[in-house]
PDB file of C-alpha atoms in Angstrom:
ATOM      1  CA  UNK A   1     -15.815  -0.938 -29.305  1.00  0.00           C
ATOM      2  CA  UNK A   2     -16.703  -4.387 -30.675  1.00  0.00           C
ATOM      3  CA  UNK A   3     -19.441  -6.473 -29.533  1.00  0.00           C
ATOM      4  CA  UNK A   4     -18.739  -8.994 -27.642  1.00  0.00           C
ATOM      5  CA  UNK A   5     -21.131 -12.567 -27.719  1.00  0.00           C
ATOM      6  CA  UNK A   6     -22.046 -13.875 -23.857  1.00  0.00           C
ATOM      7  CA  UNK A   7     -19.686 -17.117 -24.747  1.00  0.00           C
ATOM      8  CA  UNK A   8     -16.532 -13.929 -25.828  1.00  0.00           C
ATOM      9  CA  UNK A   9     -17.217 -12.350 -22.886  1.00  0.00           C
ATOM     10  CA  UNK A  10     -17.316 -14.814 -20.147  1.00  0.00           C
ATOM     11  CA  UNK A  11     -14.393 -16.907 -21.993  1.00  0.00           C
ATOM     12  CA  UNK A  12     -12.177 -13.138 -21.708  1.00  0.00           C
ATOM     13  CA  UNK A  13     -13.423 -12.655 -17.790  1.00  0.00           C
ATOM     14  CA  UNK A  14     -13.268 -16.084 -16.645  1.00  0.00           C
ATOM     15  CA  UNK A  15     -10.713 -16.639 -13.810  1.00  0.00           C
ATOM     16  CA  UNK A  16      -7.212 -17.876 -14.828  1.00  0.00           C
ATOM     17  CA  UNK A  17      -4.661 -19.889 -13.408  1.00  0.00           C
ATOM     18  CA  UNK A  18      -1.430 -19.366 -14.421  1.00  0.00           C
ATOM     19  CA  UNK A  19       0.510 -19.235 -11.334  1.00  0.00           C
ATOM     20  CA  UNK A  20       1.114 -21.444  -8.406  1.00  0.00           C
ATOM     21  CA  UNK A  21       1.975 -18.504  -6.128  1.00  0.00           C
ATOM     22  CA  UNK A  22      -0.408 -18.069  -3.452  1.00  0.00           C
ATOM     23  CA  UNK A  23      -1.161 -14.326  -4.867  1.00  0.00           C
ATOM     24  CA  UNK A  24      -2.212 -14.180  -8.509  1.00  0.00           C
ATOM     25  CA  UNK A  25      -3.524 -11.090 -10.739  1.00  0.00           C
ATOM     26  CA  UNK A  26      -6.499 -11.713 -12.475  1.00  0.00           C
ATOM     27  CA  UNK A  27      -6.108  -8.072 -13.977  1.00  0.00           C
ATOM     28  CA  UNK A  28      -4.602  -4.935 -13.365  1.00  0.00           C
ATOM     29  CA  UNK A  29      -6.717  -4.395 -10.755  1.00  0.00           C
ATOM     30  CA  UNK A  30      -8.326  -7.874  -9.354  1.00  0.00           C
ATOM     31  CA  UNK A  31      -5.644 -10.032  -7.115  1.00  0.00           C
ATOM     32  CA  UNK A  32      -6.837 -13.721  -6.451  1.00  0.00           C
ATOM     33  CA  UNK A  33      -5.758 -14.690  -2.948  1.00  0.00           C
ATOM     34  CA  UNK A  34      -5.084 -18.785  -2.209  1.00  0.00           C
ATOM     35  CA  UNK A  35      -5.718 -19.324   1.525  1.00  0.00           C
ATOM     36  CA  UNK A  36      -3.934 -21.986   2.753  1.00  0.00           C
ATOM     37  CA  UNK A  37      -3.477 -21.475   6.245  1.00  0.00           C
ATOM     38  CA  UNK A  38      -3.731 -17.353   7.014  1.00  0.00           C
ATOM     39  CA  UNK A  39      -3.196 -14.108   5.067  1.00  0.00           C
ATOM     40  CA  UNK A  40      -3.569 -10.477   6.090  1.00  0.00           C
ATOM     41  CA  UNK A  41      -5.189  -7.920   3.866  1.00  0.00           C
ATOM     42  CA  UNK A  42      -7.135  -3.971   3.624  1.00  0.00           C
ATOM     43  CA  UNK A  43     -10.437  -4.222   5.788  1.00  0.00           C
ATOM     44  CA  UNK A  44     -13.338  -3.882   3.382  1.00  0.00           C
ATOM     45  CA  UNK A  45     -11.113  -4.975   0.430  1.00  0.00           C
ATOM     46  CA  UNK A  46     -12.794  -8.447  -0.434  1.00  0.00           C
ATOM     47  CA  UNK A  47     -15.428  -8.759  -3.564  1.00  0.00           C
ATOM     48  CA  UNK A  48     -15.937 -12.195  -3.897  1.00  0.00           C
ATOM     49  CA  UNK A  49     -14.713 -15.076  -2.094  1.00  0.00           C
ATOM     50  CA  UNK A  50     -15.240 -19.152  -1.914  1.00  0.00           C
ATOM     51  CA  UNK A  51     -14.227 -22.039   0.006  1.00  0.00           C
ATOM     52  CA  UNK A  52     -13.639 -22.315   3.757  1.00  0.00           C
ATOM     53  CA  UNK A  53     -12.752 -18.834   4.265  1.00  0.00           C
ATOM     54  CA  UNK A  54     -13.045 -17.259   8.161  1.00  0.00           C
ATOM     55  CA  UNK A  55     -12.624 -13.098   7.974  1.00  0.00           C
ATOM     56  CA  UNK A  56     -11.201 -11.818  11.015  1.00  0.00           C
ATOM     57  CA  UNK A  57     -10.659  -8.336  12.030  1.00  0.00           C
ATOM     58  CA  UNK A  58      -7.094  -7.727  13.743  1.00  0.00           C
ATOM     59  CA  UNK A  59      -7.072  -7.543  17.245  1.00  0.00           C
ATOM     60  CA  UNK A  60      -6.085  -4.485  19.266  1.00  0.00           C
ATOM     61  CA  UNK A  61      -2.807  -5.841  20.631  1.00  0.00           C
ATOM     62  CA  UNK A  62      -2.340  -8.374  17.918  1.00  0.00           C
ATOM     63  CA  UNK A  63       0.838  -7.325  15.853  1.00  0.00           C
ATOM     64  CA  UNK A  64       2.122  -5.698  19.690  1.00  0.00           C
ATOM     65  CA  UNK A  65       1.891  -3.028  21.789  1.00  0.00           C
ATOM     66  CA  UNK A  66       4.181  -0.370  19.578  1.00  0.00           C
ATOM     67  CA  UNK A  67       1.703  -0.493  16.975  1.00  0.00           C
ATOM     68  CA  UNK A  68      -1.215  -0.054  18.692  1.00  0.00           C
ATOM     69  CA  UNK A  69       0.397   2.825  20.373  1.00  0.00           C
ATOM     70  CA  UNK A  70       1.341   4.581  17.332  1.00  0.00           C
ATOM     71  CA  UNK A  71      -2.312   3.963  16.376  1.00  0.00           C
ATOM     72  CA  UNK A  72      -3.071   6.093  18.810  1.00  0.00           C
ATOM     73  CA  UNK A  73      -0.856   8.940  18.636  1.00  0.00           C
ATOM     74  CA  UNK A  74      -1.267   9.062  14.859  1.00  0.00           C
ATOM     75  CA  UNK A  75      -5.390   8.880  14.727  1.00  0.00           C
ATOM     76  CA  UNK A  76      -5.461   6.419  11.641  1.00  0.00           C
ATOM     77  CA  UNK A  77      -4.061   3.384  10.681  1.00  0.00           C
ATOM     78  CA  UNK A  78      -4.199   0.592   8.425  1.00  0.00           C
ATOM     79  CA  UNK A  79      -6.998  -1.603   8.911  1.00  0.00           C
ATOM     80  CA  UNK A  80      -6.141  -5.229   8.813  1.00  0.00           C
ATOM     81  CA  UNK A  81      -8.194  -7.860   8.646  1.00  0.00           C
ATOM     82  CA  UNK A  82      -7.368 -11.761   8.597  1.00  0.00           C
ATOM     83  CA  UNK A  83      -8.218 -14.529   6.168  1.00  0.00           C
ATOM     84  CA  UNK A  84      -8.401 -18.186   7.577  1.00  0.00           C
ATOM     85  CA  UNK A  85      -8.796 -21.353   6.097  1.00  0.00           C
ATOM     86  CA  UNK A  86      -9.011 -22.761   2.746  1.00  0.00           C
ATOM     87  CA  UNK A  87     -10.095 -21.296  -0.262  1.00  0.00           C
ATOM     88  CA  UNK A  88      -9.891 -18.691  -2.766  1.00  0.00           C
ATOM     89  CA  UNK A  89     -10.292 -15.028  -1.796  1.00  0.00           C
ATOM     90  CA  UNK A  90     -10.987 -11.902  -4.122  1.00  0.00           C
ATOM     91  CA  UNK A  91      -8.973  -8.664  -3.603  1.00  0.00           C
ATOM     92  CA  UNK A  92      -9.644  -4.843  -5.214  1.00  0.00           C
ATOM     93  CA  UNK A  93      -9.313  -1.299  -3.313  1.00  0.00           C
ATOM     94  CA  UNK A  94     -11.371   1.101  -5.516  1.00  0.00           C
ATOM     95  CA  UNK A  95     -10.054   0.423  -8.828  1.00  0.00           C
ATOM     96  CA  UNK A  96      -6.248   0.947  -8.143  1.00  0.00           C
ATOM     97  CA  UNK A  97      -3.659  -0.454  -9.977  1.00  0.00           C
ATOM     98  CA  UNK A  98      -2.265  -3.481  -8.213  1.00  0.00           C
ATOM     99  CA  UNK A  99       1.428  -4.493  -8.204  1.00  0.00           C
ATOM    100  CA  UNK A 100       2.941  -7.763  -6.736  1.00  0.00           C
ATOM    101  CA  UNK A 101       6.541  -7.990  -4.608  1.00  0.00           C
ATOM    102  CA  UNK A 102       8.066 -10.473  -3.729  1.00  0.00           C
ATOM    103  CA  UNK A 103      10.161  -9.828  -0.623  1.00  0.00           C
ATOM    104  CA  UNK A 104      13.377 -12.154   0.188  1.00  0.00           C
ATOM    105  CA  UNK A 105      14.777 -10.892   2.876  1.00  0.00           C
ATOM    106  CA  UNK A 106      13.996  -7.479   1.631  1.00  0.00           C
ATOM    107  CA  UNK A 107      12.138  -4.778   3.603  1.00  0.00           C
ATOM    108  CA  UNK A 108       9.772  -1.989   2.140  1.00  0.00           C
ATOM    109  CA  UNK A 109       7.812   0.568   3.414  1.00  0.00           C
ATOM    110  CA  UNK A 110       4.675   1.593   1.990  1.00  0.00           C
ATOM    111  CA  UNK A 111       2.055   4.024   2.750  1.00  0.00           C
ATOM    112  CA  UNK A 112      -0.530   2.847   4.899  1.00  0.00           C
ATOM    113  CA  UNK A 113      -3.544   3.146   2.307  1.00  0.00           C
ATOM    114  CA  UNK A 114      -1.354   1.477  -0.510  1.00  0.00           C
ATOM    115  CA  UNK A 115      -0.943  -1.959   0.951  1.00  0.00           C
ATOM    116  CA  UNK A 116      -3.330  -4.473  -0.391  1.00  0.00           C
ATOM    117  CA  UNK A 117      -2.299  -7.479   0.919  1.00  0.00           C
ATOM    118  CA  UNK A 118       0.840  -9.897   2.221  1.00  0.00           C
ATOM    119  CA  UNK A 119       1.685 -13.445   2.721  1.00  0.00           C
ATOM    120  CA  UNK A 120       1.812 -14.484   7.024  1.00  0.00           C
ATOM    121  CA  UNK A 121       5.132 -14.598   6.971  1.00  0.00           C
ATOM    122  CA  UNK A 122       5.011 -10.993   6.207  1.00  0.00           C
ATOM    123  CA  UNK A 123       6.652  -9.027   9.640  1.00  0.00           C
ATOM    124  CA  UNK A 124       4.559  -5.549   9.411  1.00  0.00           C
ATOM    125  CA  UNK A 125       5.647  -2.509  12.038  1.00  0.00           C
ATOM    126  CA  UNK A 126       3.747   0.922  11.525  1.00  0.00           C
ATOM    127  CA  UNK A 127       5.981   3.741  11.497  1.00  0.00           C
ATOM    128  CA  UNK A 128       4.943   7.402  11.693  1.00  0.00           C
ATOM    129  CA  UNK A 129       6.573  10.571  10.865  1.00  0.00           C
ATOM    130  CA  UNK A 130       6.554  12.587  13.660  1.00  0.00           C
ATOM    131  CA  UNK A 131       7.191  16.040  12.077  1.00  0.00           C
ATOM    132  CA  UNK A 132       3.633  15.437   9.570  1.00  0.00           C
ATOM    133  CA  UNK A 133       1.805  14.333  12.929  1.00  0.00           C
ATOM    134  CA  UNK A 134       2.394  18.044  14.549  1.00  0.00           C
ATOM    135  CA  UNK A 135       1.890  19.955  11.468  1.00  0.00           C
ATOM    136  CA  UNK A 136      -1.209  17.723   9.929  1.00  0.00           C
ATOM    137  CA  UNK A 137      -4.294  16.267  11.629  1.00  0.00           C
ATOM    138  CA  UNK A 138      -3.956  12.800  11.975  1.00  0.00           C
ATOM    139  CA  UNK A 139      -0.276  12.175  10.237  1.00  0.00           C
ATOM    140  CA  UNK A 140       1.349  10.300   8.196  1.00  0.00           C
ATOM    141  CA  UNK A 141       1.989   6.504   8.960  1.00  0.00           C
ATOM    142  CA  UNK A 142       3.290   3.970   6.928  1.00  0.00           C
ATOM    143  CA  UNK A 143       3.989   0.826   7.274  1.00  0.00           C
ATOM    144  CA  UNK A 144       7.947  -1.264   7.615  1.00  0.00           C
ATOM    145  CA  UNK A 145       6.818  -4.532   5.522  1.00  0.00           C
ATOM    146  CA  UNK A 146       9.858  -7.315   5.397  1.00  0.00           C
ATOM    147  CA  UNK A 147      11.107 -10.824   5.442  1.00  0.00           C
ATOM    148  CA  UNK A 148       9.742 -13.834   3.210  1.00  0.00           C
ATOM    149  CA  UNK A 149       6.779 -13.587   0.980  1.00  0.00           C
ATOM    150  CA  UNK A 150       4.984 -11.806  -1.403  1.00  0.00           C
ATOM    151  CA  UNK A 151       3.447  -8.170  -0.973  1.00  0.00           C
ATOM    152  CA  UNK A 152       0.395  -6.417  -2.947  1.00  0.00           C
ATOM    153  CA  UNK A 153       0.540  -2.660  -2.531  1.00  0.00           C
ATOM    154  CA  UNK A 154      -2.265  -0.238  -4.565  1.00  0.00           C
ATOM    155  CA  UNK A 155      -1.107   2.884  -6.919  1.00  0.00           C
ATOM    156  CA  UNK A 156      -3.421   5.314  -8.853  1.00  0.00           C
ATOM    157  CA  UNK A 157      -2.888   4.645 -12.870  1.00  0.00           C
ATOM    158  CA  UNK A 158       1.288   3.294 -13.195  1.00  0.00           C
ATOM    159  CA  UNK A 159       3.844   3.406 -10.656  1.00  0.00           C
ATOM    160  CA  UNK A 160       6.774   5.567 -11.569  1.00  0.00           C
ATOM    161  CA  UNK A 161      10.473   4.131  -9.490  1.00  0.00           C
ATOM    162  CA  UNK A 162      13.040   6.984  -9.184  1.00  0.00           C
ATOM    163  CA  UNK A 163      16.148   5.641  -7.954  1.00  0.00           C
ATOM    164  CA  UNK A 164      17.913   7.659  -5.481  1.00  0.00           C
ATOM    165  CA  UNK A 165      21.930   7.903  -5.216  1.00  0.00           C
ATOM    166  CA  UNK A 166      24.495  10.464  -4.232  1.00  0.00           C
ATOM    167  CA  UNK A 167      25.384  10.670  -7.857  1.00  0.00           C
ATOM    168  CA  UNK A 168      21.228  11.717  -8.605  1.00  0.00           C
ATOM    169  CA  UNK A 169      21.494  13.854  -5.348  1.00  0.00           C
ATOM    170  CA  UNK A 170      17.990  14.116  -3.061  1.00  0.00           C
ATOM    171  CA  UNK A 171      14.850  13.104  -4.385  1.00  0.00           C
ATOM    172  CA  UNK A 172      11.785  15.388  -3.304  1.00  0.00           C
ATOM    173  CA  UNK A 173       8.055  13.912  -3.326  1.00  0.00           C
ATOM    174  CA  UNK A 174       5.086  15.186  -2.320  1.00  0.00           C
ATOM    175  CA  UNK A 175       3.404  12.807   0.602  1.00  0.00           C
ATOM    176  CA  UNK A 176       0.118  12.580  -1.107  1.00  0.00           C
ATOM    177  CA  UNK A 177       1.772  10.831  -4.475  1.00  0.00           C
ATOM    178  CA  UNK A 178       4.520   8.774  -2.765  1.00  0.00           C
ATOM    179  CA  UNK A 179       3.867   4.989  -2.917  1.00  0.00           C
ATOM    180  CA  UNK A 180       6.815   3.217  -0.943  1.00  0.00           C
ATOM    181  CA  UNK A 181      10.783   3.251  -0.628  1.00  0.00           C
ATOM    182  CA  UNK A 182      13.551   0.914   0.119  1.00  0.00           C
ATOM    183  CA  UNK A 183      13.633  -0.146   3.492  1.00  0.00           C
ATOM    184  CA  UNK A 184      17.284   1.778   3.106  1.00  0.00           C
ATOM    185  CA  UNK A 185      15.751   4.970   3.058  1.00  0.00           C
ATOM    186  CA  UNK A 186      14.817   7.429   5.821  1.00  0.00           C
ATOM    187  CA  UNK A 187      13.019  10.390   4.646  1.00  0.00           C
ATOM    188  CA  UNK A 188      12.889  13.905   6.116  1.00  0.00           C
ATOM    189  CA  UNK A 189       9.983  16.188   6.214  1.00  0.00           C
ATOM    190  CA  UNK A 190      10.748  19.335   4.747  1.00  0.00           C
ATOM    191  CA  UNK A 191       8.885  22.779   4.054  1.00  0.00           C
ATOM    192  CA  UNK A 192       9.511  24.592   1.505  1.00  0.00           C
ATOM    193  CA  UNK A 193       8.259  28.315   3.053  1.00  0.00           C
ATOM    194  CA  UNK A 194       8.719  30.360  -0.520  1.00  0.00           C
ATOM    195  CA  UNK A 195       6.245  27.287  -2.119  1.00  0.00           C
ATOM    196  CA  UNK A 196       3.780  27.547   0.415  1.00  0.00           C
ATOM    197  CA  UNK A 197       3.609  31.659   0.408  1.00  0.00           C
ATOM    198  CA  UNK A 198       3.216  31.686  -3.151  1.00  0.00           C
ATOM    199  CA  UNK A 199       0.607  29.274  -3.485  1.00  0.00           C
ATOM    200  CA  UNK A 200      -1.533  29.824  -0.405  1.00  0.00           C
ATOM    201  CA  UNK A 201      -1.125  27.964   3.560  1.00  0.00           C
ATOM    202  CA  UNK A 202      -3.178  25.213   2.616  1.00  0.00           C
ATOM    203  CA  UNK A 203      -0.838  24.189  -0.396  1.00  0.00           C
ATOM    204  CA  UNK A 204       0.391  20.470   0.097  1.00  0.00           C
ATOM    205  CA  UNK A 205       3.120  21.025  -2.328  1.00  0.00           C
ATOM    206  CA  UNK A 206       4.711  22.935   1.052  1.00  0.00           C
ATOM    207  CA  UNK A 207       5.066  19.985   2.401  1.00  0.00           C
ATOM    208  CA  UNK A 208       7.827  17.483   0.585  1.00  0.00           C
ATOM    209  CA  UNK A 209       9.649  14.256   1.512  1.00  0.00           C
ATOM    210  CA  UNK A 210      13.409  14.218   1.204  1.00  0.00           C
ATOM    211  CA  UNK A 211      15.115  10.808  -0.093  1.00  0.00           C
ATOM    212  CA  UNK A 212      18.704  10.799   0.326  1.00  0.00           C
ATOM    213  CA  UNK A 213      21.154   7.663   0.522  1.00  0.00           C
ATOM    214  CA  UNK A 214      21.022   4.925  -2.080  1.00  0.00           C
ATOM    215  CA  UNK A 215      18.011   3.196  -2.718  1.00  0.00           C
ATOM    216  CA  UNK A 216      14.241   4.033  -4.788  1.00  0.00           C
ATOM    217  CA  UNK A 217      11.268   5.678  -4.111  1.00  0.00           C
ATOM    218  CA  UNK A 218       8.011   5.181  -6.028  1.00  0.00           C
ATOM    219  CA  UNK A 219       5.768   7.464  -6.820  1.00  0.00           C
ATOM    220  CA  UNK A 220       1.481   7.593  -8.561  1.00  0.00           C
ATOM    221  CA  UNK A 221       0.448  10.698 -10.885  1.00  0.00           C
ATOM    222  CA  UNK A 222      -2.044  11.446  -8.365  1.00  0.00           C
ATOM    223  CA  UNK A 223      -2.401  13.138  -4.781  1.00  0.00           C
ATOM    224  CA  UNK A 224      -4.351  10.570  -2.629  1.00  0.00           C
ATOM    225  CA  UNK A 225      -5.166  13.246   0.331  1.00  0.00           C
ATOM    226  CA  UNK A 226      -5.697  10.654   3.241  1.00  0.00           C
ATOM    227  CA  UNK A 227      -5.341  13.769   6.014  1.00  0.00           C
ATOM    228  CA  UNK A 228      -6.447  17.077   6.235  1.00  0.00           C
ATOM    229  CA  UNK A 229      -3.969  20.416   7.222  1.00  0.00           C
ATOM    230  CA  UNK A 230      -5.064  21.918  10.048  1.00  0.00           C
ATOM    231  CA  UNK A 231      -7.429  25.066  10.394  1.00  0.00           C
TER     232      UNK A 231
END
């Protein structure tokens, strides 16, 4: 690796500008955050900031009563915190790979520890799979993100899309490695018994998700275990 003089160095890290969107990447893994007004993002996710920046935890009942229900039943949830004011704010979630959507009318879901960040006009509902929440402790939740605005969400190394069809027929992931899907797409919890016997009842390859319909999942080549089986 070459040597790099102070003057290299700080002229290759130095903050760019190169977008007037209110999110911009500074790397793979760094997303600069313009506050004008408010924007949501992960609790605990902030490494530098300036400006007039206010943080703000979310309040119990402040995106409604549904989701602080299904808070409640599931054990976990994402926690959101608020960023008001004016200034510049510094995003990263242990080294993950950040990716940027912009949503226009669209809607996405995304696992609850894989969204970064989104723009207030952002309209987020948690949604929980009901069949994970008997057979794991805790669940699974995600979380419905649509409308206007743009969208950071978090994968381990590069994001891999698999579009799903009727020609392509059902896709199968396993919950620990699935990123989002198309707000078109409902999945099912299956079990696949034979899997599990063969490789032991703790095996989280027993447990899939089932895409059918038309639309894409995306997927990480890694398991982020974010619930335990139970005993």
């Amino acid at each position: 690796m070459a040597v790099k003089s102070l003057k290299e160095f700080l002229a290759a890290t130095q903050e760019k500008d190169l977008s007037s969107d209110a999110f911009e990447l500074e790397s793979p893994y760094m997303l600069e955050v313009r506050v004008d007004g408010r924007v949501w993002a992960k609790s605990g996710a902030m490494v530098a900031r300036k400006g007039a920046v206010k943080f703000t935890r979310e309040g119990v009942l402040e995106r409604g009563v549904g989701n602080l229900l299904k808070k409640l039943a599931t054990g976990e949830g994402l926690r959101l915190m608020k960023a008001e004011g004016q200034g510049r704010v510094y995003l990263a979630d242990m080294g993950k790979k950040i990716t940027l959507l912009r949503l226009e009318g669209d809607s996405v879901f995304v696992n609850g520890n894989d969204v970064l960040a989104f723009e207030d006009g952002i309209d987020s509902q948690i949604t929980m799979m009901r069949k994970v929440a008997g057979m794991m402790a805790g669940g699974l939740f995600n979380i419905r993100l649509s409308g206007q605005g743009i969208v950071a969400i978090t994968s381990h190394y590069e994001p891999m899309t698999l579009p799903v069809s009727a020609q392509t027929g059902p896709i199968f992931t396993d919950p620990n490695s699935t990123v989002a899907w198309s707000g078109t797409l409902t999945p099912e919890v299956v079990t696949d018994i034979s899997l599990g016997t063969l490789l032991g009842r703790g095996s989280g390859e027993s447990l899939q998700l089932k895409f059918a319909g038309e639309g894409w999942v995306v997927v990480q080549p890694y398991e982020e275990v974010t619930f335990q089986t139970k005993p």
